[in-house]
Amino acid sequence: MKLKRFLLRYYPPGIILEYEKGGCLRTKSIDLLDLTPETSPDELLAEIQQSEPLVTESRADQVKQLIVRLQQKQGQQDHHRFCFFKELKAHILPLTNVAFDKSGSRFITGSYDRTCRVWDTASGSELHTLEGHRNVVYAIAFNNPYGDKIATGSFDKTAKLWCAETGKCFHTFRGHTAEIVCLAFNPQSTLVATGSMDASAKLWDVETGGEVATLTGHMAEVLSLCFNTVGNQLVTGSFDHTVSIWDVASGRRVHTLIGHSGEISNVHFNWDCSLIVTGSMDKTCKLWEAVSGECVATLTGHKEEVLDVCFDLSGQLVATASADGTARVFSVNTHQCLVTLEGHDGEISKHLFSPSVKGPQGPYTPSRFRPSIDVDRCLAVDERPAALLRLICFSPPGSRVLTASSDRTARLWDARSGVCLQVLEGHTDEIFSCVFNYEGDTIITGSKDNTCRIWY
């Protein structure tokens, strides 16, 4: 093996090694998730040299300088105040989701108008309209960090793969028998995973467009999924109250995580793949060991359903958003609630269905949300499953938390003190999506008012 160069990764802190082996260029990462401004660079360098043979004595000074640069970045105080830049009347019907590419130079929006649109962040101009779905475009994603492909999942039971540069459709993934409501690329951008109301998840080959595996075993809708950062495991969350961990190579279910007494709203791996966090309609959040499948903690305190959960990039904090109108930040190490974020006038979400909506067998409830939804019916009865919406997220450094609410505002909070730093106002209907770019200096908010707003 011959080391070619080092690359610095600020979020989460780490050093990427680019090296040559067998004539092929490869990369590996040294994750420094516990790095703080107080860490001794010399001691950390010694630990790295013990475990990584590519970091020889001749490269020691260079690695030490990179560690110091990471610490300097961590020590920078984040006093940035976001200003409204532009409102985009993005679609003729309500938006469903928004997502950035890795650089933050482009973002995408999905909509009830059956399209996905690609936007230039700096100018707010539309680059492409991705047309072809025959129903709501609900789940959307870039293949970050590459950013050259886009995946869309629709209520028409198909997913599509697009060229991010030209807007050309590469493949249509057919096989699900009900609405697709979540999807994700694996880190290598060779697979797309889709989750559906048909109680299954599927893996698709990005190059050929073929189905690689069908992951069956859930007894109800699969509403959330996530690859780990290595790409060898996928976790799925279902309305059957369970979570499944799958081996990607074989399509085999490794563990079934049982413990929640309500529908699963969201699932995530932490960065080092050791833990999984799950949020549930049972008002709790749970932490699980990925290797053993054992529950290591139940995070309590919310008075209503937990509708969104996430790790910060270092994996040291968990944030939860609830229908009780509050968010909470927990320590992954101690399992204690560090702060409660209170201030929104409405829920940091909404209930899954309007109580006045009735189906053939009576009122809809989360566990009885079934297929055959068409766009006009969705708009009439407001059946968007709120548990899927991005209601809370950390800034890349992990120092701030962003929440979106039915009170038509998004709020920025200090993750350690719980102080509300800023209220982002201007939308005329509930905000159901909010996201930072990779640098943490741009925010996109998406609203039921059919617009998204760019904040710098």
Coordinates of C-alpha atoms in Angstrom, one line a residue:
M1 CA 0.0 0.0 0.0
K2 CA 1.2 3.5 -0.9
L3 CA -0.2 6.6 0.7
K4 CA -1.0 9.2 -1.9
R5 CA -2.6 12.1 0.2
F6 CA -4.7 13.1 3.1
L7 CA -8.1 14.7 2.9
L8 CA -9.7 16.6 5.8
R9 CA -13.3 16.0 6.9
Y10 CA -14.8 18.6 9.2
Y11 CA -18.2 17.0 9.9
P12 CA -17.9 14.7 11.7
P13 CA -14.2 15.3 12.4
G14 CA -11.9 12.8 10.6
I15 CA -9.0 12.4 8.2
I16 CA -9.4 10.5 4.9
L17 CA -6.4 8.5 3.6
E18 CA -6.2 8.1 -0.1
Y19 CA -3.8 5.2 -1.0
E20 CA -2.9 2.9 -3.8
K21 CA -3.2 -0.9 -3.5
G22 CA -2.9 -3.3 -6.4
G23 CA -2.9 -0.6 -8.9
C24 CA -6.2 0.8 -7.6
L25 CA -6.8 4.0 -5.8
R26 CA -8.7 3.5 -2.5
T27 CA -9.7 5.5 0.6
K28 CA -10.1 4.8 4.3
S29 CA -11.1 7.1 7.1
I30 CA -9.8 7.8 10.5
D31 CA -12.8 8.9 12.5
L32 CA -12.1 11.3 15.3
L33 CA -15.6 11.4 16.8
D34 CA -14.3 12.2 20.3
L35 CA -12.0 15.0 19.3
T36 CA -12.4 18.2 21.3
P37 CA -10.4 21.5 21.4
E38 CA -8.8 20.2 24.6
T39 CA -7.6 16.9 23.1
S40 CA -3.8 16.6 23.1
P41 CA -2.7 16.4 19.4
D42 CA 0.5 14.5 20.3
E43 CA -1.3 11.8 22.3
L44 CA -4.0 11.4 19.5
L45 CA -1.2 11.2 16.9
A46 CA 0.5 8.4 18.9
E47 CA -2.8 6.5 19.0
I48 CA -3.3 6.9 15.3
Q49 CA 0.2 5.7 14.5
Q50 CA -0.3 2.6 16.6
S51 CA -3.5 1.6 14.7
E52 CA -2.8 2.9 11.2
P53 CA 0.4 1.7 9.4
L54 CA -0.1 4.2 6.6
V55 CA 0.7 7.0 9.0
T56 CA 4.4 6.6 9.2
E57 CA 6.9 8.8 11.0
S58 CA 7.6 10.8 7.9
R59 CA 3.9 11.7 7.8
A60 CA 3.5 12.4 11.5
D61 CA 3.9 16.2 11.4
Q62 CA 1.4 16.4 8.5
V63 CA -1.2 14.4 10.5
K64 CA -0.7 16.5 13.6
Q65 CA -1.3 19.7 11.6
L66 CA -4.6 18.2 10.3
I67 CA -5.6 17.4 13.9
V68 CA -4.9 21.0 14.9
R69 CA -6.9 22.3 12.0
L70 CA -9.9 20.2 13.0
Q71 CA -9.6 21.5 16.6
Q72 CA -9.5 25.1 15.3
K73 CA -12.6 24.4 13.3
Q74 CA -14.3 23.0 16.4
G75 CA -13.2 26.1 18.5
Q76 CA -14.9 28.5 16.1
Q77 CA -17.9 30.1 17.7
D78 CA -21.0 29.9 15.6
H79 CA -22.7 33.3 15.8
H80 CA -24.2 33.1 12.3
R81 CA -27.7 34.6 12.1
F82 CA -29.7 33.4 9.2
C83 CA -31.4 36.0 6.9
F84 CA -34.2 35.3 4.5
F85 CA -32.9 35.1 0.9
K86 CA -35.6 34.0 -1.4
E87 CA -39.0 32.4 -1.6
L88 CA -39.5 29.9 -4.3
K89 CA -43.1 29.1 -5.5
A90 CA -41.7 25.7 -6.1
H91 CA -44.8 23.7 -7.2
I92 CA -48.4 24.2 -8.0
L93 CA -49.4 21.8 -5.2
P94 CA -47.9 21.3 -1.7
L95 CA -44.3 20.1 -1.3
T96 CA -43.5 16.8 0.3
N97 CA -39.7 16.9 1.0
V98 CA -36.5 18.9 0.4
A99 CA -32.9 17.7 0.2
F100 CA -29.5 19.2 -0.5
D101 CA -26.6 17.7 -2.5
K102 CA -23.3 17.4 -0.6
S103 CA -21.9 20.7 -1.6
G104 CA -25.1 22.6 -0.9
S105 CA -25.0 24.2 -4.4
R106 CA -28.2 22.4 -5.4
F107 CA -31.3 21.1 -3.7
I108 CA -34.4 19.2 -4.7
T109 CA -38.1 19.4 -3.9
G110 CA -40.8 16.7 -4.2
S111 CA -44.5 17.5 -4.5
Y112 CA -48.0 16.4 -4.8
D113 CA -47.9 17.8 -8.4
R114 CA -46.1 14.5 -9.3
T115 CA -42.8 16.1 -10.0
C116 CA -39.4 16.6 -8.4
R117 CA -37.6 19.9 -9.2
V118 CA -33.8 20.6 -9.0
W119 CA -32.8 24.1 -7.9
D120 CA -29.6 26.2 -7.8
T121 CA -29.2 27.3 -4.2
A122 CA -27.2 30.5 -4.9
S123 CA -29.7 32.0 -7.4
G124 CA -32.9 30.2 -6.5
S125 CA -33.4 29.3 -10.2
E126 CA -34.9 26.1 -11.3
L127 CA -32.5 23.8 -13.1
H128 CA -34.7 20.8 -14.0
T129 CA -38.2 19.4 -13.6
L130 CA -38.2 15.6 -13.3
E131 CA -41.4 14.5 -14.8
G132 CA -42.8 10.9 -15.2
H133 CA -44.4 9.8 -12.0
R134 CA -48.2 9.4 -12.1
N135 CA -48.8 10.3 -8.4
V136 CA -47.3 12.2 -5.5
V137 CA -43.5 12.3 -5.4
Y138 CA -42.9 11.7 -1.8
A139 CA -39.4 10.4 -1.1
I140 CA -36.4 12.1 -2.7
A141 CA -32.6 11.9 -2.3
F142 CA -29.3 12.8 -3.9
N143 CA -26.6 10.1 -4.0
N144 CA -24.3 12.1 -1.7
P145 CA -21.4 12.7 -1.6
Y146 CA -21.3 12.3 -5.4
G147 CA -24.3 14.3 -6.2
D148 CA -24.7 13.2 -9.8
K149 CA -27.8 11.1 -9.3
I150 CA -31.3 11.7 -7.8
A151 CA -33.8 9.0 -6.6
T152 CA -37.5 9.7 -6.3
G153 CA -40.2 7.5 -4.7
S154 CA -43.8 7.9 -5.5
F155 CA -47.3 7.0 -4.5
D156 CA -47.6 5.5 -8.0
K157 CA -45.7 2.5 -6.5
T158 CA -42.5 3.1 -8.5
A159 CA -39.1 4.8 -7.8
K160 CA -37.0 6.5 -10.5
L161 CA -33.3 7.2 -10.9
W162 CA -32.3 10.4 -12.6
C163 CA -29.3 12.2 -13.9
A164 CA -28.8 15.3 -11.6
E165 CA -26.9 17.1 -14.4
T166 CA -29.4 16.7 -17.3
G167 CA -32.7 15.6 -15.7
K168 CA -32.7 12.4 -17.8
C169 CA -34.4 9.4 -16.2
F170 CA -32.0 6.4 -16.1
H171 CA -34.3 3.7 -14.6
T172 CA -37.8 3.1 -13.3
F173 CA -37.9 0.7 -10.4
R174 CA -41.1 -1.4 -10.6
G175 CA -42.0 -4.1 -8.1
H176 CA -43.7 -2.6 -5.1
T177 CA -47.5 -3.2 -4.8
A178 CA -48.2 0.0 -2.8
E179 CA -46.9 3.5 -2.3
I180 CA -43.2 4.1 -1.9
V181 CA -42.7 6.5 1.1
C182 CA -39.0 6.3 1.9
L183 CA -35.7 5.7 0.1
A184 CA -32.0 6.0 0.4
F185 CA -28.8 5.5 -1.5
N186 CA -26.1 3.3 0.0
P187 CA -22.8 5.2 0.7
Q188 CA -21.1 3.7 -2.4
S189 CA -24.0 4.9 -4.6
T190 CA -24.4 1.4 -6.1
L191 CA -27.8 0.6 -4.5
V192 CA -31.1 2.3 -3.8
A193 CA -33.3 1.1 -1.0
T194 CA -37.0 1.7 -1.1
G195 CA -39.6 1.3 1.7
S196 CA -43.3 0.9 0.9
M197 CA -46.8 0.7 2.3
D198 CA -46.8 -2.9 1.0
A199 CA -44.8 -3.9 4.2
S200 CA -41.6 -4.6 2.3
A201 CA -38.3 -2.9 1.4
K202 CA -36.4 -3.5 -1.8
L203 CA -32.8 -3.0 -3.0
W204 CA -32.2 -1.9 -6.5
D205 CA -29.0 -1.8 -8.6
V206 CA -28.1 1.7 -9.7
E207 CA -26.2 0.7 -12.8
T208 CA -28.6 -1.9 -14.3
G209 CA -31.9 -0.8 -12.7
G210 CA -32.6 -4.4 -11.6
E211 CA -34.1 -5.5 -8.4
V212 CA -31.4 -7.0 -6.1
A213 CA -33.4 -8.1 -3.1
T214 CA -36.8 -7.9 -1.5
L215 CA -36.7 -7.6 2.3
T216 CA -39.8 -9.1 3.7
G217 CA -40.8 -9.8 7.3
H218 CA -42.6 -6.7 8.5
M219 CA -46.3 -7.1 9.1
A220 CA -47.2 -3.5 8.3
E221 CA -46.0 -0.5 6.3
V222 CA -42.3 0.3 6.1
L223 CA -42.1 4.1 6.7
S224 CA -38.4 4.7 7.4
L225 CA -35.1 3.2 6.5
C226 CA -31.4 4.0 6.7
F227 CA -28.1 2.5 5.5
N228 CA -25.2 2.6 7.9
T229 CA -22.1 4.6 6.9
V230 CA -20.3 1.4 5.7
G231 CA -23.2 0.3 3.6
N232 CA -23.2 -3.3 4.8
Q233 CA -26.4 -3.0 6.9
L234 CA -29.9 -1.4 6.4
V235 CA -32.4 -0.6 9.2
T236 CA -36.1 -0.4 8.5
G237 CA -38.9 0.9 10.8
S238 CA -42.5 -0.2 10.4
F239 CA -46.0 0.5 11.6
D240 CA -45.9 -3.0 13.0
H241 CA -44.1 -1.5 16.0
T242 CA -40.8 -3.3 15.1
V243 CA -37.4 -2.4 13.6
S244 CA -35.4 -4.8 11.4
I245 CA -31.7 -4.8 10.7
W246 CA -30.8 -6.4 7.4
D247 CA -27.5 -7.7 5.9
V248 CA -27.3 -5.9 2.6
A249 CA -25.1 -8.5 0.8
S250 CA -27.4 -11.4 1.5
G251 CA -30.8 -9.6 2.0
R252 CA -31.1 -11.6 5.3
R253 CA -32.7 -10.1 8.4
V254 CA -30.1 -10.1 11.1
H255 CA -32.1 -8.8 14.0
T256 CA -35.7 -7.8 14.8
L257 CA -35.8 -5.0 17.4
I258 CA -38.9 -5.5 19.6
G259 CA -39.8 -3.2 22.4
H260 CA -41.8 -0.3 21.2
S261 CA -45.6 -0.4 21.8
G262 CA -46.5 2.0 18.9
E263 CA -45.7 2.6 15.3
I264 CA -42.1 3.5 14.4
S265 CA -41.8 7.0 13.1
N266 CA -38.1 7.1 12.2
V267 CA -34.8 5.2 12.4
H268 CA -31.1 6.1 12.1
F269 CA -27.7 4.6 12.5
N270 CA -25.0 6.7 14.2
W271 CA -21.8 7.5 12.3
D272 CA -19.7 4.7 13.6
C273 CA -22.5 2.1 13.0
S274 CA -22.6 1.0 16.6
L275 CA -26.0 2.3 17.6
I276 CA -29.5 2.7 16.1
V277 CA -32.0 5.3 17.3
T278 CA -35.7 4.8 16.9
G279 CA -38.7 7.1 17.5
S280 CA -42.2 5.8 18.1
M281 CA -45.8 6.8 18.5
D282 CA -45.5 5.3 22.0
K283 CA -44.0 8.7 23.1
T284 CA -40.5 7.2 23.5
C285 CA -37.2 6.9 21.7
K286 CA -34.9 3.9 22.0
L287 CA -31.2 3.3 21.5
W288 CA -30.2 -0.2 20.3
E289 CA -26.8 -1.9 19.8
A290 CA -26.4 -2.6 16.1
V291 CA -24.3 -5.7 16.6
S292 CA -26.5 -7.5 19.2
G293 CA -29.8 -5.9 18.6
E294 CA -30.2 -5.3 22.3
C295 CA -32.0 -2.2 23.6
V296 CA -29.5 -0.1 25.7
A297 CA -31.8 2.8 26.7
T298 CA -35.3 4.1 26.5
L299 CA -35.4 7.9 26.3
T300 CA -38.6 9.3 27.9
G301 CA -40.2 12.6 28.7
H302 CA -42.5 13.5 25.8
K303 CA -46.2 13.6 26.5
E304 CA -47.3 12.8 22.9
E305 CA -46.0 10.8 20.0
V306 CA -42.3 11.1 19.0
L307 CA -42.5 12.0 15.3
D308 CA -38.8 12.4 14.4
V309 CA -35.4 11.5 15.8
C310 CA -31.8 12.0 14.7
F311 CA -28.2 11.7 15.9
D312 CA -25.7 14.6 15.6
L313 CA -22.9 13.7 13.2
S314 CA -20.5 12.7 16.0
G315 CA -23.1 10.3 17.5
Q316 CA -22.9 11.9 20.9
L317 CA -26.4 13.5 21.0
V318 CA -29.9 12.5 20.0
A319 CA -32.7 15.0 19.2
T320 CA -36.4 14.2 19.3
A321 CA -39.4 16.1 18.0
S322 CA -42.9 15.4 19.4
A323 CA -46.6 16.1 18.8
D324 CA -46.5 17.7 22.3
G325 CA -45.0 20.8 20.7
T326 CA -41.5 20.3 22.2
A327 CA -38.2 18.9 21.2
R328 CA -35.5 17.3 23.4
V329 CA -31.8 16.7 23.2
F330 CA -30.4 13.6 25.0
S331 CA -26.9 12.5 25.8
V332 CA -26.1 9.2 24.0
N333 CA -23.6 8.3 26.8
T334 CA -25.7 9.0 29.9
H335 CA -29.1 8.7 28.3
Q336 CA -30.2 11.9 30.2
C337 CA -32.3 14.7 28.7
L338 CA -29.9 17.6 28.5
V339 CA -32.4 20.3 27.3
T340 CA -36.1 20.6 26.4
L341 CA -36.8 23.0 23.5
E342 CA -40.0 24.8 24.2
G343 CA -41.4 27.8 22.4
H344 CA -43.4 26.6 19.3
D345 CA -47.0 27.6 19.4
G346 CA -48.1 24.5 17.6
E347 CA -47.0 20.9 17.3
I348 CA -43.5 20.2 15.9
S349 CA -45.6 18.0 13.7
K350 CA -49.2 17.1 13.3
H351 CA -51.3 14.0 13.8
L352 CA -51.1 11.5 11.0
F353 CA -54.7 12.0 9.9
S354 CA -57.5 14.4 10.4
P355 CA -59.9 12.9 12.9
S356 CA -62.8 13.8 10.7
V357 CA -61.6 11.7 7.8
K358 CA -63.4 8.4 7.5
G359 CA -62.7 5.4 5.3
P360 CA -64.9 2.4 4.3
Q361 CA -64.3 0.8 7.7
G362 CA -64.4 3.9 9.9
P363 CA -61.9 6.6 10.9
Y364 CA -58.4 6.3 9.6
T365 CA -55.7 5.6 12.2
P366 CA -52.0 5.3 11.7
S367 CA -52.0 1.5 11.7
R368 CA -54.9 1.5 9.2
F369 CA -53.4 3.8 6.6
R370 CA -53.7 1.6 3.5
P371 CA -52.8 1.8 -0.3
S372 CA -54.7 3.2 -3.3
I373 CA -54.2 6.8 -2.4
D374 CA -54.5 9.2 -5.3
V375 CA -53.3 12.7 -5.3
D376 CA -56.7 14.4 -5.4
R377 CA -57.9 12.4 -2.4
C378 CA -54.7 13.2 -0.5
L379 CA -55.2 16.9 -1.1
A380 CA -58.8 16.8 -0.1
V381 CA -58.4 15.0 3.2
D382 CA -54.8 16.0 4.1
E383 CA -53.5 12.4 4.6
R384 CA -49.8 13.1 4.3
P385 CA -48.1 10.8 6.9
A386 CA -46.4 13.4 9.1
A387 CA -44.2 10.8 10.8
L388 CA -42.1 10.9 7.6
L389 CA -41.4 14.6 7.5
R390 CA -38.0 16.0 8.5
L391 CA -39.1 17.9 11.6
I392 CA -35.8 18.2 13.4
C393 CA -32.1 18.2 12.5
F394 CA -28.7 19.1 14.0
S395 CA -26.4 21.6 12.3
P396 CA -23.2 19.8 10.9
P397 CA -21.1 20.9 13.9
G398 CA -23.8 19.7 16.3
S399 CA -24.0 23.0 18.2
R400 CA -27.5 23.9 16.9
V401 CA -30.8 22.2 16.4
L402 CA -33.4 23.2 13.8
T403 CA -37.1 22.4 14.2
A404 CA -40.1 22.9 11.9
S405 CA -43.7 23.3 13.2
S406 CA -47.3 23.6 12.4
D407 CA -47.1 27.2 13.8
R408 CA -45.7 28.3 10.4
T409 CA -42.2 28.9 11.8
A410 CA -38.9 27.1 12.0
R411 CA -36.7 27.7 15.1
L412 CA -33.0 27.5 15.6
W413 CA -31.8 26.4 19.1
D414 CA -28.6 26.1 21.0
A415 CA -28.1 22.4 21.5
R416 CA -26.4 22.7 24.9
S417 CA -28.4 25.5 26.6
G418 CA -31.8 25.0 24.9
V419 CA -32.0 28.7 24.2
C420 CA -34.0 29.7 21.1
L421 CA -31.5 31.6 19.0
Q422 CA -33.7 32.6 16.0
V423 CA -37.3 32.2 14.7
L424 CA -37.5 31.8 10.9
E425 CA -40.9 33.4 9.9
G426 CA -42.7 34.1 6.6
H427 CA -44.4 30.9 5.6
T428 CA -48.2 31.1 5.5
D429 CA -48.9 27.5 6.4
E430 CA -47.3 24.8 8.5
I431 CA -43.6 24.0 7.8
F432 CA -43.0 20.3 7.5
S433 CA -39.4 20.1 6.2
C434 CA -36.2 21.8 7.2
V435 CA -32.6 21.0 6.4
F436 CA -29.0 22.4 6.7
N437 CA -26.5 22.2 3.9
Y438 CA -23.1 20.5 4.7
E439 CA -21.4 23.6 5.8
G440 CA -24.3 24.6 8.1
D441 CA -24.6 28.1 6.6
T442 CA -27.7 27.6 4.5
I443 CA -31.2 26.4 5.5
I444 CA -34.1 25.3 3.3
T445 CA -37.6 25.2 4.8
G446 CA -40.5 23.6 3.0
S447 CA -44.2 24.4 3.7
K448 CA -47.7 23.3 3.0
D449 CA -48.1 26.8 1.4
N450 CA -46.5 25.3 -1.7
T451 CA -43.3 27.3 -1.3
C452 CA -39.8 26.7 0.0
R453 CA -37.6 29.4 1.5
I454 CA -33.8 29.8 1.3
W455 CA -32.1 31.2 4.4
Y456 CA -28.4 32.3 4.4

